[in-house]
GROMACS .gro file of C-alpha atoms in nm:
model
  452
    1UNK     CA    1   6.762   8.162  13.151
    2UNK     CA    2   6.982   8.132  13.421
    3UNK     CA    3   7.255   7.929  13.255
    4UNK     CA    4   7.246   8.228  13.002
    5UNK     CA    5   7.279   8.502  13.243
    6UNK     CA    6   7.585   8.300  13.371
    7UNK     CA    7   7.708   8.268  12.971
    8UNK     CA    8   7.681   8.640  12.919
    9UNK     CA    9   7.863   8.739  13.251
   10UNK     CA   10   8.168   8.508  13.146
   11UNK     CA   11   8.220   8.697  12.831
   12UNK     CA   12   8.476   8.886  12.766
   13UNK     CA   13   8.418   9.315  12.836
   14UNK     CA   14   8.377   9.409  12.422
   15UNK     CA   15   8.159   9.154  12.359
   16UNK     CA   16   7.930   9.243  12.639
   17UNK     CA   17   7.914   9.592  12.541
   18UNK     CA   18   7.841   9.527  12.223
   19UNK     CA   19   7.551   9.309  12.312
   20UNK     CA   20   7.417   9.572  12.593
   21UNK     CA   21   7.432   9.842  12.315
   22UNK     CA   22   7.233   9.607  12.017
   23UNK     CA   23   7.021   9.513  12.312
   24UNK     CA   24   6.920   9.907  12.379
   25UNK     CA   25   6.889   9.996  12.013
   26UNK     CA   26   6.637   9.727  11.958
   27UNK     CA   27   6.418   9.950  12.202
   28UNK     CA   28   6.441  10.273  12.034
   29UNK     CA   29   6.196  10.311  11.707
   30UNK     CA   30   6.457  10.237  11.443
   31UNK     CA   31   6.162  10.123  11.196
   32UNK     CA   32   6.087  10.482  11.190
   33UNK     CA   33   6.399  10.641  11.132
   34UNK     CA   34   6.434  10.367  10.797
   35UNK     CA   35   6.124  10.515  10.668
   36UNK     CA   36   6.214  10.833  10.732
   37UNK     CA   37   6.542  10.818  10.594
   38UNK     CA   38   6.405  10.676  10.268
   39UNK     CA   39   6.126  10.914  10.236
   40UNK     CA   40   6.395  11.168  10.283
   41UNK     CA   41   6.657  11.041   9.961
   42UNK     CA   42   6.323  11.018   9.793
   43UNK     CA   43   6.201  11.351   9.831
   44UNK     CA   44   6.545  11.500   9.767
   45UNK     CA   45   6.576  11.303   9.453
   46UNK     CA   46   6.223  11.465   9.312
   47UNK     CA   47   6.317  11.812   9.463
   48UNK     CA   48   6.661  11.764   9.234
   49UNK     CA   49   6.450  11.718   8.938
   50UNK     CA   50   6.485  12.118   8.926
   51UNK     CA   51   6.834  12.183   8.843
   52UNK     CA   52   6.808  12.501   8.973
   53UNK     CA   53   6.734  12.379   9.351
   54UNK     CA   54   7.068  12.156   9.289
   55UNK     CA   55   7.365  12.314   9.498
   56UNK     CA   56   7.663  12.430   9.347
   57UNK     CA   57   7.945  12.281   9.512
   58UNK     CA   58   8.220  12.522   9.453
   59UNK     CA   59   8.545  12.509   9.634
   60UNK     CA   60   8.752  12.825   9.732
   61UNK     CA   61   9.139  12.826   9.796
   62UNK     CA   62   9.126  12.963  10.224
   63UNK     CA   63   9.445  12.973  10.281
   64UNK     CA   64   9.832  12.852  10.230
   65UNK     CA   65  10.109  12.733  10.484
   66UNK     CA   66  10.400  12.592  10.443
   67UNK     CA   67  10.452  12.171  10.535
   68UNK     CA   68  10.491  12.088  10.878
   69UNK     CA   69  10.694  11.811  10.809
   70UNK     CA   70  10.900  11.762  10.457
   71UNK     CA   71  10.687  11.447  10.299
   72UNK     CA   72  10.997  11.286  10.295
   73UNK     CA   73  11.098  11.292  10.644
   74UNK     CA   74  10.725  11.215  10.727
   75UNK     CA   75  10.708  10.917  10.522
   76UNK     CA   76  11.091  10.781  10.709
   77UNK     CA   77  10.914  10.810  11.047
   78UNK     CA   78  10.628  10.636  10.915
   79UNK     CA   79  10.823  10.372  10.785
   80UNK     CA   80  10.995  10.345  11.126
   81UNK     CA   81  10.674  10.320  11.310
   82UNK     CA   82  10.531  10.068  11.103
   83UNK     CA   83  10.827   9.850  11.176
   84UNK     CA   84  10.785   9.998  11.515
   85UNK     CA   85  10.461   9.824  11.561
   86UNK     CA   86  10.570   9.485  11.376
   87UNK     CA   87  10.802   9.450  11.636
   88UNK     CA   88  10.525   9.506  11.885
   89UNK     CA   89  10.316   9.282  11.732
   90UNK     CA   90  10.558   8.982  11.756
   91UNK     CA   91  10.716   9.050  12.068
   92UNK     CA   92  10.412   9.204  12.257
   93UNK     CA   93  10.110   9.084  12.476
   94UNK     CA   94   9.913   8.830  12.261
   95UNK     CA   95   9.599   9.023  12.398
   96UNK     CA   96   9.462   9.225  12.063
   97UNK     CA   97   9.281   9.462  12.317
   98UNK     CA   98   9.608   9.490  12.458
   99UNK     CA   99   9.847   9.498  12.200
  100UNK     CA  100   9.958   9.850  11.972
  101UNK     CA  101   9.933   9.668  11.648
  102UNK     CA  102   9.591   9.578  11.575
  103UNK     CA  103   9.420   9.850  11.779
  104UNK     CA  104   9.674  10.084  11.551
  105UNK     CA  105   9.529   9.880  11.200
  106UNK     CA  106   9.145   9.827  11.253
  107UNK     CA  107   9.073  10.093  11.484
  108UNK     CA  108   9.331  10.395  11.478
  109UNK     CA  109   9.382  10.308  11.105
  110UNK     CA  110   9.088  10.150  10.944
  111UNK     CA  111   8.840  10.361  11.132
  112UNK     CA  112   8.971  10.668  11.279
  113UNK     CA  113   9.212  10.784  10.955
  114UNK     CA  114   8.877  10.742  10.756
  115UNK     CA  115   8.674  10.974  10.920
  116UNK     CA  116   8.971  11.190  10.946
  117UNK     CA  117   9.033  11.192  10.574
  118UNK     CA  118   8.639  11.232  10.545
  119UNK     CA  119   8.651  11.579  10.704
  120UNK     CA  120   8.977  11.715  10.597
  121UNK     CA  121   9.097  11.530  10.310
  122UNK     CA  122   9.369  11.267  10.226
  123UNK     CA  123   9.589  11.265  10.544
  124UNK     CA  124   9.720  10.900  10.426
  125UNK     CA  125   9.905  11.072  10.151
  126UNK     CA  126  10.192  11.233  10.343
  127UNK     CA  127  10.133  10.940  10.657
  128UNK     CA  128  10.230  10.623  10.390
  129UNK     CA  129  10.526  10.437  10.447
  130UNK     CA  130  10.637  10.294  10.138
  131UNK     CA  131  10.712  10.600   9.915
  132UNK     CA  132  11.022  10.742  10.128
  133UNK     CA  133  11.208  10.384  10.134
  134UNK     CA  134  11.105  10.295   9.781
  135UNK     CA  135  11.239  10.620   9.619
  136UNK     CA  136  11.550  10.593   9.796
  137UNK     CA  137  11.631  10.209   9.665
  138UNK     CA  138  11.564  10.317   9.295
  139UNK     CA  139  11.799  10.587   9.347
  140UNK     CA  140  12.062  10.372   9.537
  141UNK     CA  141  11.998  10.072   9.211
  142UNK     CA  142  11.965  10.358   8.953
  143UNK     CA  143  11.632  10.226   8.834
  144UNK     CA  144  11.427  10.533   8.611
  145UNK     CA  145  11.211  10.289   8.452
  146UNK     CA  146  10.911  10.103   8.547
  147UNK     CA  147  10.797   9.723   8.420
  148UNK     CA  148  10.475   9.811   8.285
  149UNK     CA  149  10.227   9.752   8.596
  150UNK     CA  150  10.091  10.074   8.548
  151UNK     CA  151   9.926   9.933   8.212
  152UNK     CA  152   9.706   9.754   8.477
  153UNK     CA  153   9.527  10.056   8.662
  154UNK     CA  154   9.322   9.980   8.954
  155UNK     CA  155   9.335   9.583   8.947
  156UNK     CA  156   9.611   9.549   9.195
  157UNK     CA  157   9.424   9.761   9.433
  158UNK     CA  158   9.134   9.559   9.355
  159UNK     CA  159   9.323   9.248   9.417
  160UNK     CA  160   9.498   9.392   9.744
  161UNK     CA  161   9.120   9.500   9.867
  162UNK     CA  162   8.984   9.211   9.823
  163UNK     CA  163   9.262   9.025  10.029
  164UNK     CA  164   9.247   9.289  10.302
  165UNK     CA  165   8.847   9.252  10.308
  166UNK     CA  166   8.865   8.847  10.330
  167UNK     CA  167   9.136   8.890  10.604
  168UNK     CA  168   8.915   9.132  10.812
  169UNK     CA  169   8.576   8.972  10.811
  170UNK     CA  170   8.638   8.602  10.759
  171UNK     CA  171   8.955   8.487  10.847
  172UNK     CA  172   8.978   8.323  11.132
  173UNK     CA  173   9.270   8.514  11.327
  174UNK     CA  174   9.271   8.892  11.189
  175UNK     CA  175   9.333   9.040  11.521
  176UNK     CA  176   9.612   8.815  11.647
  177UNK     CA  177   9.867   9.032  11.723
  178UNK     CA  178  10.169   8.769  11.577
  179UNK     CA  179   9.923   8.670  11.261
  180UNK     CA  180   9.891   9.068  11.208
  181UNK     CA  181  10.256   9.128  11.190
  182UNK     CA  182  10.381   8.868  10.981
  183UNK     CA  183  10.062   8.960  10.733
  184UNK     CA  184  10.145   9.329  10.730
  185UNK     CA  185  10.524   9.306  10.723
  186UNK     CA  186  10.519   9.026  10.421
  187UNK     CA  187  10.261   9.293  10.263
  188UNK     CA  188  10.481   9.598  10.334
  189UNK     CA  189  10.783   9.441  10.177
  190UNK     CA  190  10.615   9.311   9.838
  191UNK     CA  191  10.433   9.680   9.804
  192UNK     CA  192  10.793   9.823   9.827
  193UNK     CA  193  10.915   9.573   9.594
  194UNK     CA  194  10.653   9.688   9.346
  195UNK     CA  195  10.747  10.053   9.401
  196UNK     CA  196  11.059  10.024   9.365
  197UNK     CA  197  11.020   9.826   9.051
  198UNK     CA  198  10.771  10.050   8.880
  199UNK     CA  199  10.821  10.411   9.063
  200UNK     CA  200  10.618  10.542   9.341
  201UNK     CA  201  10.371  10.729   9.145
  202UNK     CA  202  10.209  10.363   9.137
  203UNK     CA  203  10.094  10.362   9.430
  204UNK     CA  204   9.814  10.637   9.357
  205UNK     CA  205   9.661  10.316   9.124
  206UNK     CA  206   9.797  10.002   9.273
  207UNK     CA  207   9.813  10.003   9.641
  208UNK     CA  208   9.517   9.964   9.802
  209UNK     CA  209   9.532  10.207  10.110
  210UNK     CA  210   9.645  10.436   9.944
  211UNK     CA  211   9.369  10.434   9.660
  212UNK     CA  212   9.081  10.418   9.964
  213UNK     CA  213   9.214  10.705  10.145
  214UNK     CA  214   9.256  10.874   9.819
  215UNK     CA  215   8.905  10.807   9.727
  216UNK     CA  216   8.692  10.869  10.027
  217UNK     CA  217   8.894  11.205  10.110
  218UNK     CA  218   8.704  11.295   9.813
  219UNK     CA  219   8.409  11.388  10.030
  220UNK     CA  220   8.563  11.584  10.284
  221UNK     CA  221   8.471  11.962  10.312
  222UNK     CA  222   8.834  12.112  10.424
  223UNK     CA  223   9.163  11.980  10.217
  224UNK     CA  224   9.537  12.018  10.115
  225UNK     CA  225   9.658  12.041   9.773
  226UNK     CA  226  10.045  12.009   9.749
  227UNK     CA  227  10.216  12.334   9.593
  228UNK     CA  228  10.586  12.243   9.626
  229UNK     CA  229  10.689  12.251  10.002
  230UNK     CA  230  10.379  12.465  10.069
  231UNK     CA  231  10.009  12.324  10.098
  232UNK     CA  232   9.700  12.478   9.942
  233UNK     CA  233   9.389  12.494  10.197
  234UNK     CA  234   9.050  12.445  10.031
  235UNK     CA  235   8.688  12.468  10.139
  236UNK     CA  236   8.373  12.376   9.953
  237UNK     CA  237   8.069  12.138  10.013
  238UNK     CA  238   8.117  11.784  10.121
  239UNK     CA  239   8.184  11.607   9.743
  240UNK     CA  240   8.256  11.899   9.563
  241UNK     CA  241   8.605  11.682   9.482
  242UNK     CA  242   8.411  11.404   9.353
  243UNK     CA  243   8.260  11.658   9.104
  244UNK     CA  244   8.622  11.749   8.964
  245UNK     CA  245   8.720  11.416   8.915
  246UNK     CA  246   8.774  11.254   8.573
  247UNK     CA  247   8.508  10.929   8.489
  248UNK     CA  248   8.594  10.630   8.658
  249UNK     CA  249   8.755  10.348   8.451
  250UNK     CA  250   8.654  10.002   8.494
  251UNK     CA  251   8.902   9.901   8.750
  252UNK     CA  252   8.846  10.192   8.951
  253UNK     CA  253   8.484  10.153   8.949
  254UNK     CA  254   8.567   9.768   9.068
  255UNK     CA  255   8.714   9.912   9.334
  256UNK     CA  256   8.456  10.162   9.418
  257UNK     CA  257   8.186   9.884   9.437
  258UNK     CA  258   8.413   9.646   9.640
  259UNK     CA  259   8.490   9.889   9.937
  260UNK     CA  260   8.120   9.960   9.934
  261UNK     CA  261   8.051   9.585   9.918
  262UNK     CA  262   8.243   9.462  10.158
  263UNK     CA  263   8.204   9.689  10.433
  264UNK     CA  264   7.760   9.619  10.399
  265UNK     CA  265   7.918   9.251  10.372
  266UNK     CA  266   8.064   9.281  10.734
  267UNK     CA  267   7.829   9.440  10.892
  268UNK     CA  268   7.542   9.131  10.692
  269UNK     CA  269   7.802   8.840  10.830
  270UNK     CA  270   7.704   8.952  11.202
  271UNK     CA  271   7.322   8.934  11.182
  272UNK     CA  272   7.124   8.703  11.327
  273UNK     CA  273   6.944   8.646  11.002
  274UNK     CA  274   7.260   8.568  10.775
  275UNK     CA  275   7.331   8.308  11.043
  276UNK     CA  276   7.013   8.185  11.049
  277UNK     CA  277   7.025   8.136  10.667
  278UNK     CA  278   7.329   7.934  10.689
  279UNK     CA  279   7.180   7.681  10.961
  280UNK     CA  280   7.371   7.809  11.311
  281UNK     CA  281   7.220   7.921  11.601
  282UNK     CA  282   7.348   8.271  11.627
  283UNK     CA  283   7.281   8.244  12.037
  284UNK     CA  284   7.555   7.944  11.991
  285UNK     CA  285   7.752   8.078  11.761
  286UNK     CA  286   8.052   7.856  11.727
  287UNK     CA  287   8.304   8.104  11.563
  288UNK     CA  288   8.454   8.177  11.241
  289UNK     CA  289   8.597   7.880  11.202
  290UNK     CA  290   8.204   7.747  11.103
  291UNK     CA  291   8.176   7.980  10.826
  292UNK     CA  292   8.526   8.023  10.727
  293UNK     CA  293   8.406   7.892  10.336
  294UNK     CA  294   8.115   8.001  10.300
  295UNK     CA  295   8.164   8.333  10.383
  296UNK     CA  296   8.492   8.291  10.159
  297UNK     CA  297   8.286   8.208   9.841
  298UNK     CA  298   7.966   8.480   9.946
  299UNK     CA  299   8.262   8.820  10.017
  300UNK     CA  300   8.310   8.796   9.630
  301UNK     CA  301   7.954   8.690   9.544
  302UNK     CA  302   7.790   8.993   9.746
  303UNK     CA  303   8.034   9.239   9.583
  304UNK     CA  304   7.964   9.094   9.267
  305UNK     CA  305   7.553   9.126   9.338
  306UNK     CA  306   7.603   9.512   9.431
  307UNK     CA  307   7.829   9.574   9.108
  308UNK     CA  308   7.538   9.422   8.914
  309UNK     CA  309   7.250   9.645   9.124
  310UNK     CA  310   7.455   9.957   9.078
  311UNK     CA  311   7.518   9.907   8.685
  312UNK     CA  312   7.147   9.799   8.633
  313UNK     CA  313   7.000  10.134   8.784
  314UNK     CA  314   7.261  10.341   8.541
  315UNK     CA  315   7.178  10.165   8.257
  316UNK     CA  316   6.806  10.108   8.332
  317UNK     CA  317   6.771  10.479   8.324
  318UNK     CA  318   6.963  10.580   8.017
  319UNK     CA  319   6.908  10.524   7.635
  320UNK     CA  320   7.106  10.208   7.492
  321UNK     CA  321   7.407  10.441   7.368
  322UNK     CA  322   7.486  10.633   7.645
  323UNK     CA  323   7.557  10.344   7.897
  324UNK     CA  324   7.914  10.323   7.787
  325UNK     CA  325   7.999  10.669   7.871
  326UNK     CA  326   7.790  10.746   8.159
  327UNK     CA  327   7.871  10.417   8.349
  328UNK     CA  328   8.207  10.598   8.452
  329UNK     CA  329   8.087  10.955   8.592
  330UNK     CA  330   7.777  10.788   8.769
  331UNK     CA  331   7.986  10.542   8.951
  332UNK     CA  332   8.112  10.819   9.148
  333UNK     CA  333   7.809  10.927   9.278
  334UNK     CA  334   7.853  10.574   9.510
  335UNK     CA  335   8.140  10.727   9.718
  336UNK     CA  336   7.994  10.880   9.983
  337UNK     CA  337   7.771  10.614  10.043
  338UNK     CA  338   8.094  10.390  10.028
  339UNK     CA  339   8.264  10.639  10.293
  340UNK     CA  340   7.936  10.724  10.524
  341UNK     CA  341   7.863  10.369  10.581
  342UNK     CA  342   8.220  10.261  10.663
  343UNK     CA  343   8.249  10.524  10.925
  344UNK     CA  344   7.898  10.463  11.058
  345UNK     CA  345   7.950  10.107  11.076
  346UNK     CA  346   8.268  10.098  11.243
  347UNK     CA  347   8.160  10.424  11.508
  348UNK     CA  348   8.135  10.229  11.809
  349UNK     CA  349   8.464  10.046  11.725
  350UNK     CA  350   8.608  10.371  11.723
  351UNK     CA  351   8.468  10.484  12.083
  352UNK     CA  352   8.557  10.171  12.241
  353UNK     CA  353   8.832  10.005  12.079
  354UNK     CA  354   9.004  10.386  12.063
  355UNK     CA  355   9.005  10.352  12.414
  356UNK     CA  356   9.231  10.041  12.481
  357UNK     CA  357   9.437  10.228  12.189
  358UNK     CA  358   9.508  10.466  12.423
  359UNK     CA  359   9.558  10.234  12.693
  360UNK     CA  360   9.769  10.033  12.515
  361UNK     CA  361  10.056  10.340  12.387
  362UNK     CA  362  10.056  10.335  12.806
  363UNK     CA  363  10.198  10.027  12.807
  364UNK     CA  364  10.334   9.940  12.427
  365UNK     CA  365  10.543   9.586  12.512
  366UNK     CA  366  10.344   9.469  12.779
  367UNK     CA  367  10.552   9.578  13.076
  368UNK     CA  368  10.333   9.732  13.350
  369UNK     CA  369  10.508  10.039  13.192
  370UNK     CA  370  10.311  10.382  13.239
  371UNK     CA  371  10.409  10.604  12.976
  372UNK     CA  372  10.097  10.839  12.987
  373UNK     CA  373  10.030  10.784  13.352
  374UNK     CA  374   9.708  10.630  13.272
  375UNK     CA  375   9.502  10.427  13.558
  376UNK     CA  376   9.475  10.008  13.526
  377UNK     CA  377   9.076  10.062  13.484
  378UNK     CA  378   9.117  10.334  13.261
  379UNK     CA  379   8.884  10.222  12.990
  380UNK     CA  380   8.502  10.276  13.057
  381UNK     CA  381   8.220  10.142  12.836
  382UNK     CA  382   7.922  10.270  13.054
  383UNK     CA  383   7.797  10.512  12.782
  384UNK     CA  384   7.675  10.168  12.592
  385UNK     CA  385   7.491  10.051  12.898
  386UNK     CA  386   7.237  10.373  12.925
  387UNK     CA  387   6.937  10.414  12.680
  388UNK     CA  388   7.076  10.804  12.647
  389UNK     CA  389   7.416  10.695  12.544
  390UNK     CA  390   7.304  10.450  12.227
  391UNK     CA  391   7.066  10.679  12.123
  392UNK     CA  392   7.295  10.929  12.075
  393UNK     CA  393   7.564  10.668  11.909
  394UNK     CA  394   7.208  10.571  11.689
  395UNK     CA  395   7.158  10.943  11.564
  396UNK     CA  396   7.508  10.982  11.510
  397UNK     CA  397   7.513  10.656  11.294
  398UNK     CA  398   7.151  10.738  11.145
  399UNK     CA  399   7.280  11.075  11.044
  400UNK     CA  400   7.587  10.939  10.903
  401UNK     CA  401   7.416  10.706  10.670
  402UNK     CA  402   7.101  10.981  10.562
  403UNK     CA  403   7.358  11.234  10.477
  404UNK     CA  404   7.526  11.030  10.260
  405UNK     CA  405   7.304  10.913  10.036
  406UNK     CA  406   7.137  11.269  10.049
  407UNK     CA  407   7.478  11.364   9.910
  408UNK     CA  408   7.493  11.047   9.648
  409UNK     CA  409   7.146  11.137   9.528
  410UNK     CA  410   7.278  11.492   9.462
  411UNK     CA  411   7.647  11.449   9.295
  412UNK     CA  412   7.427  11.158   9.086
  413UNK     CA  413   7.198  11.461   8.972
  414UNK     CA  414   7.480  11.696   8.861
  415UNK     CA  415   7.666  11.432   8.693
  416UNK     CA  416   7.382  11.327   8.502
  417UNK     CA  417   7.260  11.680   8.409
  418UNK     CA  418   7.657  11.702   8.251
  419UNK     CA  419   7.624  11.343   8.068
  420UNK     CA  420   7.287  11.384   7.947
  421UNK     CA  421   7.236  11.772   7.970
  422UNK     CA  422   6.925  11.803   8.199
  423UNK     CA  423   6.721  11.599   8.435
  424UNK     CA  424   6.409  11.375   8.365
  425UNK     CA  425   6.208  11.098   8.601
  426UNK     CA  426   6.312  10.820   8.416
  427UNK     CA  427   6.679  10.860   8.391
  428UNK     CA  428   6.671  10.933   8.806
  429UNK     CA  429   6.429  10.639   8.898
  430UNK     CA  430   6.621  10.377   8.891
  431UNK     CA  431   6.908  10.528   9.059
  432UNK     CA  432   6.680  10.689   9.315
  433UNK     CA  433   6.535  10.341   9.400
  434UNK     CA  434   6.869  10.190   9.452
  435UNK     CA  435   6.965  10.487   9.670
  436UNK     CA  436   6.661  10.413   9.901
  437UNK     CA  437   6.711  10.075   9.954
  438UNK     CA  438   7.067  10.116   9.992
  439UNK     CA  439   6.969  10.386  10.268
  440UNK     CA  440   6.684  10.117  10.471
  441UNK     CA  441   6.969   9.823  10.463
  442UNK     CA  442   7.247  10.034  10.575
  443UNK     CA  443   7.008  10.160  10.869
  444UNK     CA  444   6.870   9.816  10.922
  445UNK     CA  445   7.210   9.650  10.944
  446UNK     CA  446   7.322   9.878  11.226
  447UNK     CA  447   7.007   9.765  11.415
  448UNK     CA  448   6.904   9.429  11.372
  449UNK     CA  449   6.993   9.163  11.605
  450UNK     CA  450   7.421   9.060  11.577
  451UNK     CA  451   7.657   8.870  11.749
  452UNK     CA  452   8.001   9.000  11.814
   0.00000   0.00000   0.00000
């Protein structure tokens, strides 16, 4: 016991925190809130039966301003500070807690633009930094033509996902600031490439960001419709975007089930018990290095399994003909639960990382600069520490995941009563079921024992 007191005081400040705040949710009754939550999706699912007790989710125009910024000019700065932050990776501290570019990626990025585009809709789309610079070299070459890549819909996203996901969560070096930069500056260049070879309107189906942001902002209850150099401001209930949107073709539903996948799939690769099933002591966990290809063949194997679970509750509750056309619509029903688990999963990442984000624009290159007159020990994590802190990061998290599968279960219930024309038990079973246990493992993942 002692020599493990000793271990834990010589690691380094994140990990600690993160153990002190697993360590204080595995006091609080999180056994309870699972049941709860599932008896909740249940009894909203049966409750749904009733069309008439289904919501409406109608959207209203609130208000119109003009743009800020000209999208153009926007998307030139944003090129800029992406190479901006290239430069800081390479040249920069080495320190990832330390250094601009990955706290910018997988925490300013990666976590805080989702839950931004959650709530008021797809930010990313005037933020991006390829249109601006592709546009401009098709005009400079004369190029008004594409080479066909828009025949392949979604799949390049899918294929760009699917990279990003195996560089995040099993990779050995994803937060290495000088690994980071050549990564996202050899991706940069070959997505501007493509644009400029097929037109920027590709992007909305073959770049990956910039189909996720597009996707989740699909939930968010407040959002901006272009109108020229104007924007359109619209309010309605969380999803009632999804509802508007046309049915999902098979390479857009890939991608739906991936992001959903392999976000459940990070969170899994953490537990003690995945661990455990591969044959490592998770109290002497070794690194990624020890898993590096097994979790390499089990990313595309688990996003495979949830394709297969999702498809087998839509067709297990429809009649033989109808899979074909319904598989599309009812795949959309899995976004919130795509977006509400990736922001509830990556919440603490968000308070804590966020803050050496911060700390870090104080001091960009590593100079003992002050730029925001920040203090050395600015960064606290003593909310993590306290029993009253985690369980308010728990509820947070717990009401994060409950409210969106609450919202799945309904947006599955009004697409369904358009496919099929009403509501019946059988055709909701199935889905209903998945929903629950989708709801228990995204609540038990957040509290079961995890190194990291």
């Amino acid at each position: 016991m002692r020599g493990l007191a000793v271990l834990l005081a010589l690691l380094p400040g994140p990990a600690l925190a993160h153990a002190s705040e697993r360590m204080v949710i595995l006091t609080l009754p999180t056994g309870w809130y699972m049941v709860g939550a599932g008896v909740a999706v249940l009894l909203t699912a049966l409750v749904g039966l009733d069309a008439r007790l289904l919501p409406r989710f109608a959207a209203h125009q609130i208000f119109e301003r003009p743009r800020l910024v000209p999208r153009a000019l926007a998307g030139w700065l944003s090129a800029a500070a992406f190479l901006g932050l290239v430069a800081v990776g390479l040249f920069g501290t080495r320190d990832p807690l330390e250094n601009l570019l990955p706290l910018t990626v997988w925490t300013l990025l990666w976590v805080g633009l989702t839950l931004a585009c959650v709530l008021f809709g797809n930010l990313w789309r005037d933020i991006e930094p390829w249109s601006a610079p592709a546009r401009a070299l098709r005009r400079l070459f004369g190029i008004n033509r594409g080479i066909g890549l828009s025949r392949l819909g979604h799949w390049p996203a899918v294929a760009g996902y699917l990279g990003f996901a195996w560089f995040e969560i099993v990779s050995l070096a994803p937060a290495d600031p000088a690994v980071l930069a050549r990564v996202a500056a050899g991706y940069y260049f070959v997505i501007v490439a493509l644009a400029v070879a097929e037109g920027e309107d590709w992007l909305d189906r073959g770049e990956f960001l910039t189909v996720y942001f597009g996707f989740v902002a699909k939930i968010a209850p407040l959002w901006a419709e272009p109108a020229g150099d104007r924007l359109r401001i619209f309010a309605g209930l969380p999803g009632a975007q999804v509802l508007r949107l046309a049915p999902l073709s098979l390479s857009a539903g890939a991608f739906v089930t991936l992001v959903l996948a392999s976000v459940s799939f990070d969170g899994l690769t953490e537990t003690f018990w995945w661990l455990a099933r591969l044959g490592i002591n998770p109290l002497e966990f070794p690194g990624r290095s020890a898993v590096l290809g097994v979790n390499s063949l089990a990313l595309p194997l688990f996003w495979l399994l949830s394709a297969a679970l999702i498809l087998g509750a839509i067709r297990a509750g429809l009649p033989a003909g109808r899979f074909r056309d319904a598989a599309g619509p009812m795949m959309l029903a899995f976004l919130p639960i795509a977006a509400g688990y990736h922001v509830a999963h990556y919440l603490i990442a968000l308070l804590t990382n966020g803050q050496y984000a911060v700390a870090a624009l104080n001091d960009p290159f590593g100079r003992g600069w002050q730029l925001l007159g920040l203090s050395e020990h600015w960064v606290s994590f003593g909310f993590l520490a306290t029993r009253a802190g985690v369980r308010m990061i728990w509820i947070a998290q717990f009401a994060t995941i409950l409210g969106a599968h609450l919202l799945a279960v309904l947006i599955g219930m009004k697409l369904s009563e358009r496919i099929a024309g009403g509501h019946s038990l059988r055709a909701h079973l199935p889905m209903t079921a998945l929903m629950v246990g989708y709801t228990v493992f995204g609540l038990w993942l957040l509290s079961t024992p995890a190194v990291g």
